[in-house]
Coordinates of C-alpha atoms in Angstrom, one line a residue:
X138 CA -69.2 -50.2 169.8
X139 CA -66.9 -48.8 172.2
X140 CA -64.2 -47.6 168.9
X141 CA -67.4 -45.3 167.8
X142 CA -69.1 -43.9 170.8
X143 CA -69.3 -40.1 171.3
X144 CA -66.6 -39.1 173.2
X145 CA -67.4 -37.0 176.5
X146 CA -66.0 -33.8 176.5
X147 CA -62.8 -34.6 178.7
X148 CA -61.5 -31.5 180.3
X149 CA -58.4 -30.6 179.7
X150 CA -55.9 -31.8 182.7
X151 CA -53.0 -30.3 184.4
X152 CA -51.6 -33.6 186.6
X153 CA -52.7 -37.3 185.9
X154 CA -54.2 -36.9 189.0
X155 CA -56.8 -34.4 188.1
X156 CA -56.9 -36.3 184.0
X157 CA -57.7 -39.5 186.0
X158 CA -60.7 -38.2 187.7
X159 CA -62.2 -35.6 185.2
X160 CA -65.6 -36.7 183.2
X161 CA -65.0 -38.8 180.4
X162 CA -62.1 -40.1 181.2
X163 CA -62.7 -43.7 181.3
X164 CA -63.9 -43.3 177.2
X165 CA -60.5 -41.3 176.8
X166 CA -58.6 -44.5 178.2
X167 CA -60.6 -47.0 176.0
X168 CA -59.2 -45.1 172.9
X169 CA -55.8 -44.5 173.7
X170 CA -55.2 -48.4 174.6
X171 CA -57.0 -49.0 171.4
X172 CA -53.8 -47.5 170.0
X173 CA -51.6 -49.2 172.5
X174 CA -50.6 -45.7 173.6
X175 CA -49.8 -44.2 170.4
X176 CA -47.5 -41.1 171.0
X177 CA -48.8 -39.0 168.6
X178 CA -52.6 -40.2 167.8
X179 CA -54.9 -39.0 165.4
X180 CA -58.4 -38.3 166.3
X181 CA -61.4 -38.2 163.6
X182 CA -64.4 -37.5 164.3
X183 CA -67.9 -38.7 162.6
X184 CA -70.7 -36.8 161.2
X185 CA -72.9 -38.5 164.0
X186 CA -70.7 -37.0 167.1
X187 CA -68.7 -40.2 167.0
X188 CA -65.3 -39.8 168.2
X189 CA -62.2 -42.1 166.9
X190 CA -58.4 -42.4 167.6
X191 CA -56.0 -43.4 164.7
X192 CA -52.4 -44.7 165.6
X193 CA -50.1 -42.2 163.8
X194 CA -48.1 -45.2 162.7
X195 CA -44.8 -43.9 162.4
X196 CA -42.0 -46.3 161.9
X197 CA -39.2 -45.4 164.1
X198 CA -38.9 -45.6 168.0
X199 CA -37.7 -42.1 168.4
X200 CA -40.9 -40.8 167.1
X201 CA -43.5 -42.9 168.5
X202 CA -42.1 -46.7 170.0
X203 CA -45.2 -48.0 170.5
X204 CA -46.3 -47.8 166.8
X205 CA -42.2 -48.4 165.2
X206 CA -43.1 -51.7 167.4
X207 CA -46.2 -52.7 166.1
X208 CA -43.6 -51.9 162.6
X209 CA -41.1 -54.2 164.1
X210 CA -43.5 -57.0 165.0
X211 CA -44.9 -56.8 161.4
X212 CA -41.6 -56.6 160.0
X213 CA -40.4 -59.5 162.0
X214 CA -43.5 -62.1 160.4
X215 CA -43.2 -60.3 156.8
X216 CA -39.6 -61.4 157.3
X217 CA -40.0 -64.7 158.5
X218 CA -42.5 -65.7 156.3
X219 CA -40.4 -65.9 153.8
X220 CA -37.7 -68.1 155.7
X221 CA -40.1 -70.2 157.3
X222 CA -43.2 -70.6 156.1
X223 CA -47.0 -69.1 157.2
X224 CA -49.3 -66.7 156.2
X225 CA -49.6 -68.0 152.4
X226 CA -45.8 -69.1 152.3
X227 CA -45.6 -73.0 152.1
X228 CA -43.0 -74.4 154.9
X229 CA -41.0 -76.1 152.8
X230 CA -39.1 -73.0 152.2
X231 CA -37.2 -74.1 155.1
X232 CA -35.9 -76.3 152.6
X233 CA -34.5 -74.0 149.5
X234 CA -31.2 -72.2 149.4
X235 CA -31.3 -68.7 151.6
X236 CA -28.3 -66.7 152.4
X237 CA -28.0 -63.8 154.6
X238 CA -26.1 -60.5 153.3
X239 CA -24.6 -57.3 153.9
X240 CA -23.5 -54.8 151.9
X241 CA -22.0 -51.4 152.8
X242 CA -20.9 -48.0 151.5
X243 CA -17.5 -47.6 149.8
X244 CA -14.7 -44.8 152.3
X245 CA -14.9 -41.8 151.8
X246 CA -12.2 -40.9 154.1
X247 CA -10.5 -42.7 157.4
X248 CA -12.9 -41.8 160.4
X249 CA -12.6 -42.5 164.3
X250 CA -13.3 -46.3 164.5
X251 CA -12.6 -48.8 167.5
X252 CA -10.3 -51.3 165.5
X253 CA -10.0 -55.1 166.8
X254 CA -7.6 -57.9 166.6
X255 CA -8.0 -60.9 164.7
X256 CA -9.0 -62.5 168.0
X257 CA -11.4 -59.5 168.7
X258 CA -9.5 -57.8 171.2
X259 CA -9.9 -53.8 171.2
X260 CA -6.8 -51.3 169.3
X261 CA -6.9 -47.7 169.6
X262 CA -8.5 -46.0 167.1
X263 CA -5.8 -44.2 164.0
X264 CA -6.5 -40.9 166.0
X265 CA -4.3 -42.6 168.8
X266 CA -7.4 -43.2 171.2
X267 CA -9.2 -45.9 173.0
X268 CA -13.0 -44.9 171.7
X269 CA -15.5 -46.2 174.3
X270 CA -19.6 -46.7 172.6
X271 CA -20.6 -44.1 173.8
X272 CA -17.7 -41.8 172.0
X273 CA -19.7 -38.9 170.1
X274 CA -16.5 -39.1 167.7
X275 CA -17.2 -42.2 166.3
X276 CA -17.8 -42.5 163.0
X277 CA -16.7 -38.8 162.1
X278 CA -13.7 -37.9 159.7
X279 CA -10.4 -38.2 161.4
X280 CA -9.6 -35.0 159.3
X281 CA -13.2 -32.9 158.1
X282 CA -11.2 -30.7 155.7
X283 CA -10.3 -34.0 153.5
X284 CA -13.4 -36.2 154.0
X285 CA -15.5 -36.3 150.7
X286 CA -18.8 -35.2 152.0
X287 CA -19.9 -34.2 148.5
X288 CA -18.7 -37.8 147.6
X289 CA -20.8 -39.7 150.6
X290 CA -24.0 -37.7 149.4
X291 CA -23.9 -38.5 146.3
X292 CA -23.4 -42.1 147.1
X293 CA -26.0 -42.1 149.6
X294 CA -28.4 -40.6 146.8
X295 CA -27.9 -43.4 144.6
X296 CA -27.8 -46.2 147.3
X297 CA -31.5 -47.4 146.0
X298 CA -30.4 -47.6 142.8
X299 CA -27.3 -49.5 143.2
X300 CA -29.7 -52.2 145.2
X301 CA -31.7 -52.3 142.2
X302 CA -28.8 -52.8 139.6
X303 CA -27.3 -55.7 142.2
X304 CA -30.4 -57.7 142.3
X305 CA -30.2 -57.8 138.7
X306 CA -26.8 -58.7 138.8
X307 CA -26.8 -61.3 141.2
X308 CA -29.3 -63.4 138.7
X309 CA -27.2 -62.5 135.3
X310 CA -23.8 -63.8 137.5
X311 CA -26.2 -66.7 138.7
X312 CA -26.8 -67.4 135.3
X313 CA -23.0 -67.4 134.1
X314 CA -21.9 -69.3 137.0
X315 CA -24.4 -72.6 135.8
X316 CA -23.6 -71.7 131.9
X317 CA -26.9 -70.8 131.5
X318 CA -28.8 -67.4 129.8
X319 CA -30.9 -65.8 131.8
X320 CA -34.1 -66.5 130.2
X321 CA -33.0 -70.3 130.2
X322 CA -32.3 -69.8 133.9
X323 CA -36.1 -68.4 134.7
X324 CA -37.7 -71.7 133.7
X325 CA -35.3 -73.3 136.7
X326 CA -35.6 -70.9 139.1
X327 CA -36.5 -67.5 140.3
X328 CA -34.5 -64.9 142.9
X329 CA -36.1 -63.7 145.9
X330 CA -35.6 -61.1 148.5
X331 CA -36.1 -58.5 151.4
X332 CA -33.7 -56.3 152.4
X333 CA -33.8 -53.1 155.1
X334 CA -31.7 -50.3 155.4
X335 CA -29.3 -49.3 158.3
X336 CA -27.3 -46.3 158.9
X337 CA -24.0 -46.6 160.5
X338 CA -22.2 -44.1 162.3
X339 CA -21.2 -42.4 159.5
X340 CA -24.3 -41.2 158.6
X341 CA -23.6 -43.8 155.7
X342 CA -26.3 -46.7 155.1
X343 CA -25.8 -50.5 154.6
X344 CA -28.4 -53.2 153.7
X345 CA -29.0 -56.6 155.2
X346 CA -30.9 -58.5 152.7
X347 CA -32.3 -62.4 153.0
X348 CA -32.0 -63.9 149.6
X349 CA -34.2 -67.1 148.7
X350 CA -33.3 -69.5 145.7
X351 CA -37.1 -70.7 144.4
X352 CA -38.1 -73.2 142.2
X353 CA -39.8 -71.5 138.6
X354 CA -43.3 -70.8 140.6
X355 CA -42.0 -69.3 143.2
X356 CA -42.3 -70.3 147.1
X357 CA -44.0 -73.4 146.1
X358 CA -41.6 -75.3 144.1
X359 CA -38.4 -76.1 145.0
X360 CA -35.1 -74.8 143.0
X361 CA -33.0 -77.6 141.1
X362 CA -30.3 -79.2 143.1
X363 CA -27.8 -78.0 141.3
X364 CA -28.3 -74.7 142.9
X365 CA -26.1 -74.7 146.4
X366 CA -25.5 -72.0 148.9
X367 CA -21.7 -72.1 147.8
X368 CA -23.0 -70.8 143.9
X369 CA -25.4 -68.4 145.3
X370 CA -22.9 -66.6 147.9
X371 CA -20.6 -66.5 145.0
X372 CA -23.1 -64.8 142.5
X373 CA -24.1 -62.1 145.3
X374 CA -20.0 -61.5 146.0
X375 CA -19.2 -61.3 142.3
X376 CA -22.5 -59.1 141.6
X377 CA -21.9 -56.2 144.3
X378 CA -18.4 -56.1 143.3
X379 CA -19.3 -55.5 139.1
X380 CA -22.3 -53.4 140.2
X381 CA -21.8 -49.2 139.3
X382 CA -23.8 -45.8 138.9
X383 CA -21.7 -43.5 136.9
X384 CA -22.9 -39.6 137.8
X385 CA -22.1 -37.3 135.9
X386 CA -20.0 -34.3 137.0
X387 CA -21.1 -30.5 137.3
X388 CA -19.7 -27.1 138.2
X389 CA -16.0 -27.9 139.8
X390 CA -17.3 -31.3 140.8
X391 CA -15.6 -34.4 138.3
X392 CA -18.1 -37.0 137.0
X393 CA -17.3 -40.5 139.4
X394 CA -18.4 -43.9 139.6
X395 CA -20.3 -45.3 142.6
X396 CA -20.5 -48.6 143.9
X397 CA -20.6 -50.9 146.6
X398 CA -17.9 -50.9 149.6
X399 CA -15.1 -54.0 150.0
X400 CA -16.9 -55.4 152.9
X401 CA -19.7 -58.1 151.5
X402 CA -20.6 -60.7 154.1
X403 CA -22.9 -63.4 152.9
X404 CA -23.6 -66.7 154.8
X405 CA -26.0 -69.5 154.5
X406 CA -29.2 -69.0 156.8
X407 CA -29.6 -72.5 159.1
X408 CA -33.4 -73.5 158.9
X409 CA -33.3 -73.9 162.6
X410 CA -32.0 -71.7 165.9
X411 CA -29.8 -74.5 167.6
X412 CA -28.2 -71.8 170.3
X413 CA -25.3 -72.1 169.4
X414 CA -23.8 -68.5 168.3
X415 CA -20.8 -70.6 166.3
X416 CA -23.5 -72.1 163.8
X417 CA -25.1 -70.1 160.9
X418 CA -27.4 -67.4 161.2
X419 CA -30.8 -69.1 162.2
X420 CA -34.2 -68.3 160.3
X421 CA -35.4 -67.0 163.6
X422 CA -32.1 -64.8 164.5
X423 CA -32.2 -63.6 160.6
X424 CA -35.8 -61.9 160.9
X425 CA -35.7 -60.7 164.6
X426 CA -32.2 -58.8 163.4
X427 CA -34.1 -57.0 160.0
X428 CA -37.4 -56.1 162.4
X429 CA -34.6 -54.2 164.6
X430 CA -32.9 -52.4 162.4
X431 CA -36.5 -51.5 160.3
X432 CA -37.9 -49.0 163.5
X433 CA -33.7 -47.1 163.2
X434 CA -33.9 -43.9 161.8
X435 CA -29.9 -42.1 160.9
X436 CA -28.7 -42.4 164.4
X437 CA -28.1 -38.6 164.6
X438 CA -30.4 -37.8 167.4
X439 CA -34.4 -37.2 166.5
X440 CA -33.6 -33.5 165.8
X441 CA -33.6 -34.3 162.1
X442 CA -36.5 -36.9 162.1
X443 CA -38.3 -34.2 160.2
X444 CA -37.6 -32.4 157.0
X445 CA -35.1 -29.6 156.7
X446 CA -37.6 -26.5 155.8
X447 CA -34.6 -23.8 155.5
X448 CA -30.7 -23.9 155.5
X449 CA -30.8 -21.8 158.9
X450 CA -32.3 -24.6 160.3
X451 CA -29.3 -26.8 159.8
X452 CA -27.0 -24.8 162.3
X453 CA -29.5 -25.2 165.1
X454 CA -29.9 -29.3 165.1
X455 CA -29.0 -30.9 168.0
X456 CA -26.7 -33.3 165.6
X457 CA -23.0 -34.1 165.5
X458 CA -20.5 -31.9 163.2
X459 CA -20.4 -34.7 161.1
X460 CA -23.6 -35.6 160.4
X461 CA -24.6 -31.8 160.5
X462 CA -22.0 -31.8 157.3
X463 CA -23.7 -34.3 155.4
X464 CA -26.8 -32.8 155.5
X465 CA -25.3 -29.1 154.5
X466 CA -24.1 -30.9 151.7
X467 CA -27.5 -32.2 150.5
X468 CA -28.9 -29.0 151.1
X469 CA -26.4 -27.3 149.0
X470 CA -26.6 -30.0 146.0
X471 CA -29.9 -30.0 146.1
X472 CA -29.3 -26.7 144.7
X473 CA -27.4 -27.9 142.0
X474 CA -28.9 -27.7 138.3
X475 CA -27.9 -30.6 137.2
X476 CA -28.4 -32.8 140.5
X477 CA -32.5 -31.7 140.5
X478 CA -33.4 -35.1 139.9
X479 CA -32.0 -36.0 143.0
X480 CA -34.5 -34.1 145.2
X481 CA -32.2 -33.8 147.6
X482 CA -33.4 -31.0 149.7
X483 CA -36.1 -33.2 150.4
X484 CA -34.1 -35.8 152.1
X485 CA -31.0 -33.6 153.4
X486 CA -32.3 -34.7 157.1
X487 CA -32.1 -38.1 155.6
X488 CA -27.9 -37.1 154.9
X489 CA -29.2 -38.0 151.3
X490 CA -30.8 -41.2 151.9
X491 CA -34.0 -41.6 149.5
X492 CA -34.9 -44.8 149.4
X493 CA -37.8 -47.3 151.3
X494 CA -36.1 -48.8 154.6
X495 CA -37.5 -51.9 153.7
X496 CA -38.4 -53.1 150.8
X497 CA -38.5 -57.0 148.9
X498 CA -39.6 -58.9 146.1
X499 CA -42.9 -59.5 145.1
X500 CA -42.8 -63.4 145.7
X501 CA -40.9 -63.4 148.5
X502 CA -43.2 -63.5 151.6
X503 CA -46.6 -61.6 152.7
X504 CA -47.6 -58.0 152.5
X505 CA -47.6 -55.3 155.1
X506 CA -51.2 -54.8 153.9
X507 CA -52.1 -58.5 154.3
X508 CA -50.9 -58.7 157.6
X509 CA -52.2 -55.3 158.9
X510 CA -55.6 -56.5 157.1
X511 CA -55.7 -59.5 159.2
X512 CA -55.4 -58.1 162.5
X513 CA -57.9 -55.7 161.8
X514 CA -60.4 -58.2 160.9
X515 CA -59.4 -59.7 164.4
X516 CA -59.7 -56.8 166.2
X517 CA -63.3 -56.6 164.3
X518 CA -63.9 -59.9 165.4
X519 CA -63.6 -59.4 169.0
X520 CA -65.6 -56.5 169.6
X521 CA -68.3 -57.7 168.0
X522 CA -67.9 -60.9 170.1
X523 CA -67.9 -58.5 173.1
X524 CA -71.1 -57.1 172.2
X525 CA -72.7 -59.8 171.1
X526 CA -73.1 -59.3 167.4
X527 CA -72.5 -62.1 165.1
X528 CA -74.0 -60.2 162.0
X529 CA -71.9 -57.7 160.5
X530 CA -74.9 -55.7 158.7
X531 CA -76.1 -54.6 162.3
X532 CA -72.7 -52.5 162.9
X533 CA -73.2 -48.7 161.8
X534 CA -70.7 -47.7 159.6
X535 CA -69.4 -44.1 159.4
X536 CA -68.5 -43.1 155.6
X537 CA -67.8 -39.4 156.6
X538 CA -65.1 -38.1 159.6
X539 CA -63.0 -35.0 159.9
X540 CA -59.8 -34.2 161.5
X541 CA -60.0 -32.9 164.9
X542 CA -56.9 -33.3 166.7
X543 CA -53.2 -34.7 165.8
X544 CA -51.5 -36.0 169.6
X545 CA -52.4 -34.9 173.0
X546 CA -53.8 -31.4 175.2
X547 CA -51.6 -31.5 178.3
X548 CA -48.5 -33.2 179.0
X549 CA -50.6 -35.2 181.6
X550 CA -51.8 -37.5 178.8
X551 CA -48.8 -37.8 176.9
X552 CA -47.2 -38.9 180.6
X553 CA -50.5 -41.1 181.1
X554 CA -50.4 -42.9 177.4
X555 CA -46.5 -43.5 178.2
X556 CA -48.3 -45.7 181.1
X557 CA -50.6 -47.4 179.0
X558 CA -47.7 -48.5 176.1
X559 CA -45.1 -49.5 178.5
X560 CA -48.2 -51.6 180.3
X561 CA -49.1 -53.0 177.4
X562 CA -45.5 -53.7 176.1
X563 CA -44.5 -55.6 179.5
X564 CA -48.0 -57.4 179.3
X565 CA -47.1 -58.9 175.5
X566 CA -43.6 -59.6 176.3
X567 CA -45.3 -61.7 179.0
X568 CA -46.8 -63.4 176.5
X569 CA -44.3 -64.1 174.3
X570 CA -42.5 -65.5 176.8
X571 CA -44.8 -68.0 177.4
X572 CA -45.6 -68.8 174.1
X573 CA -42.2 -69.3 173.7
X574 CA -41.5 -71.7 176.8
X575 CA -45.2 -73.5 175.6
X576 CA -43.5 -74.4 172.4
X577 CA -40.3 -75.9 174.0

């Protein structure tokens, strides 16, 4: 099989040009496509001399964008899935109640912004400036001195927690708003979701979560009709805004209480995409906006994509002031006694963030591992096809393999895998294109 064959010694390469013609190149090829030009591959290598190349599978783009795609694309069905149907989910959740939210982080000072008008027209920023996109101010404290960094940490910290205490608030205010205990209310229905995290320019994060009203079984039975999208956005408004972490204080540092920011938007998700951007989000729109934001990583350049080993390190990241604040102020709590829990040296390069970027109820949809175990069984399936084998005990199987080599030699096959991924992206947009215009 060509996934197991002993790789040739390849040379190591200077130019493409010499890489393209040195022995064993053609072998080197086959496994780097098999990775659909993984940035960072691994390669294992069998006891037998056979030679294998493992995508490093790494989430976000600005680490490897062929693999944070592959993320995407499996984000976008896990997503999906569970608005429309497939892959174990019955279609007639098309049918049940799903609303589409976001909730965001609480101020922690006034920061440069590009204001609009109620008709969406552009005001200068409270600085006194017109902030273009590109602004590297944006999102930064409009005074440092005053900005609670210790504040925004600490709120980032407990983020995942707060998302945990609002799902169980959403079906207790659920509950109240048919007269019903909660118990009583699990016999009618159940509450499903998936939700990813996104960081804004503040280095803060916000989550965009699809919430599902299901029948007592789950996908498979349909929620009483006394259940409307009008009760269920008011549930999810009146939960975020009850929903606290109290942490307690230490050294100079007063004890405070944590919770969600004024801005909650929840709408009803349409069960079809008409076109129309005036209508409601679309079930399409919905999953295609989660599987973006899912490959994001804090937005303060790939300098921190990788934990913080020492505070000298912090100075030297190619970050903004801002950003570079909030992650000296993880540093330093992490530090604190009574903050250990937190961990939060660990995850200073995440400004504090510890949570899972995506993460959803069991019964809402399909599992990353279901989906990633299906297209390796079609991959299987079509190399044996190629080779003719229709009887999987004829394939050899390797039980032992050893690391040999994490990425590329030569920047000559880093430059030639970038050729093979952006091929192989162009040739499955292709693809999708067609599909899509097939199904018109």
């Amino acid at each position: 099989m060509s996934g197991l064959e002993t790789l040739p010694r390849l040379v190591p390469a200077q130019s493409v040009e010499e890489l393209i013609s040195s022995r064993g190149f053609a072998q080197w090829r086959t496994r780097v496509e098999a990775v659909s030009g993984c940035a960072r591959p691994v390669q294992l290598a069998g006891s037998g001399g056979e030679s294998v190349f493992v995508a490093c599978k790494n989430r976000r783009a600005s680490m490897c964008e062929p693999c944070s795609r592959r993320y995407a694309g499996d984000t976008f069905h896990l997503v999906r899935s569970g608005l429309c149907g497939g892959k174990g989910v019955p279609e007639s959740v098309t049918e049940h109640v799903r609303v589409f939210t976001t909730l965001t982080a609480p101020s922690f000072g006034p920061v440069h912004n590009q204001p609009r008008t109620a008709s969406g027209r552009l005001r200068p920023c409270a600085c006194g400036e017109w902030h273009h996109d590109a602004d590297s101010r944006l999102g930064g404290p409009l005074d440092p001195d005053s900005y609670d960094y210790v504040g925004a940490v600490l709120w980032q910290a407990h983020a995942p927690e707060l998302w945990r205490r609002f799902t169980i608030a959403v079906v207790r205010h659920l509950a109240g708003a048919l007269g019903m205990r909660v118990g009583e209310l699990r016999r009618h229905l159940r509450v499903s979701y998936v939700k990813v995290a996104e960081y804004q320019r503040r280095g803060l994060v916000h989550f965009h979560a699809v919430i599902r009203v299901d029948g007592p079984d789950g996908p498979g039975t349909a929620a009483p009709g006394f259940v409307t999208s009008a009760v269920l956005l008011a549930a999810i408004r009146s939960a975020a805004s009850a929903v606290t972490v109290w942490v307690p204080g230490f050294g100079t540092v007063v004890g405070r209480e944590l919770g969600w920011g004024e801005q909650v938007d929840a709408d009803p998700i349409a069960a079809h995409d008409s076109g129309d951007p005036a209508e409601l989000a679309s079930d399409r729109s919905v999953a295609g906006y989660v599987a973006k934001y899912a490959t994001k990583g804090t937005g303060a350049t790939a300098g921190v994509d990788r934990r913080i080993q020492h505070a000298g390190q912090i100075g030297e990241l190619e970050v903004s002031e801002h950003h570079r604040m909030m992650i000296a102020t993880a540093w330093e709590l992490g530090g604190v006694e009574e903050l250990a829990g937190l961990n939060l040296r660990k995850w200073a390069h995440m400004l504090g963030f510890r949570g899972h970027f995506l993460t959803k109820s069991r019964r809402y949809s399909v599992t990353f591992g279901a989906i990633r175990q299906a297209r390796k069984e079609h991959r299987q399936a079509a190399v044996l096809a190629e080779y003719g084998i229709d009887d999987t005990p004829d394939v050899a199987v390797t039980g032992e393999w050893v690391l040999a080599r994490v990425g590329y030699r030569t920047d000559a096959e880093r430059e030639y895998a970038d050729v093979i991924a952006r091929r192989i992206r162009e040739e499955r947009g292709i693809q999708a294109r067609a599909t899509r215009e097939a199904h018109r």
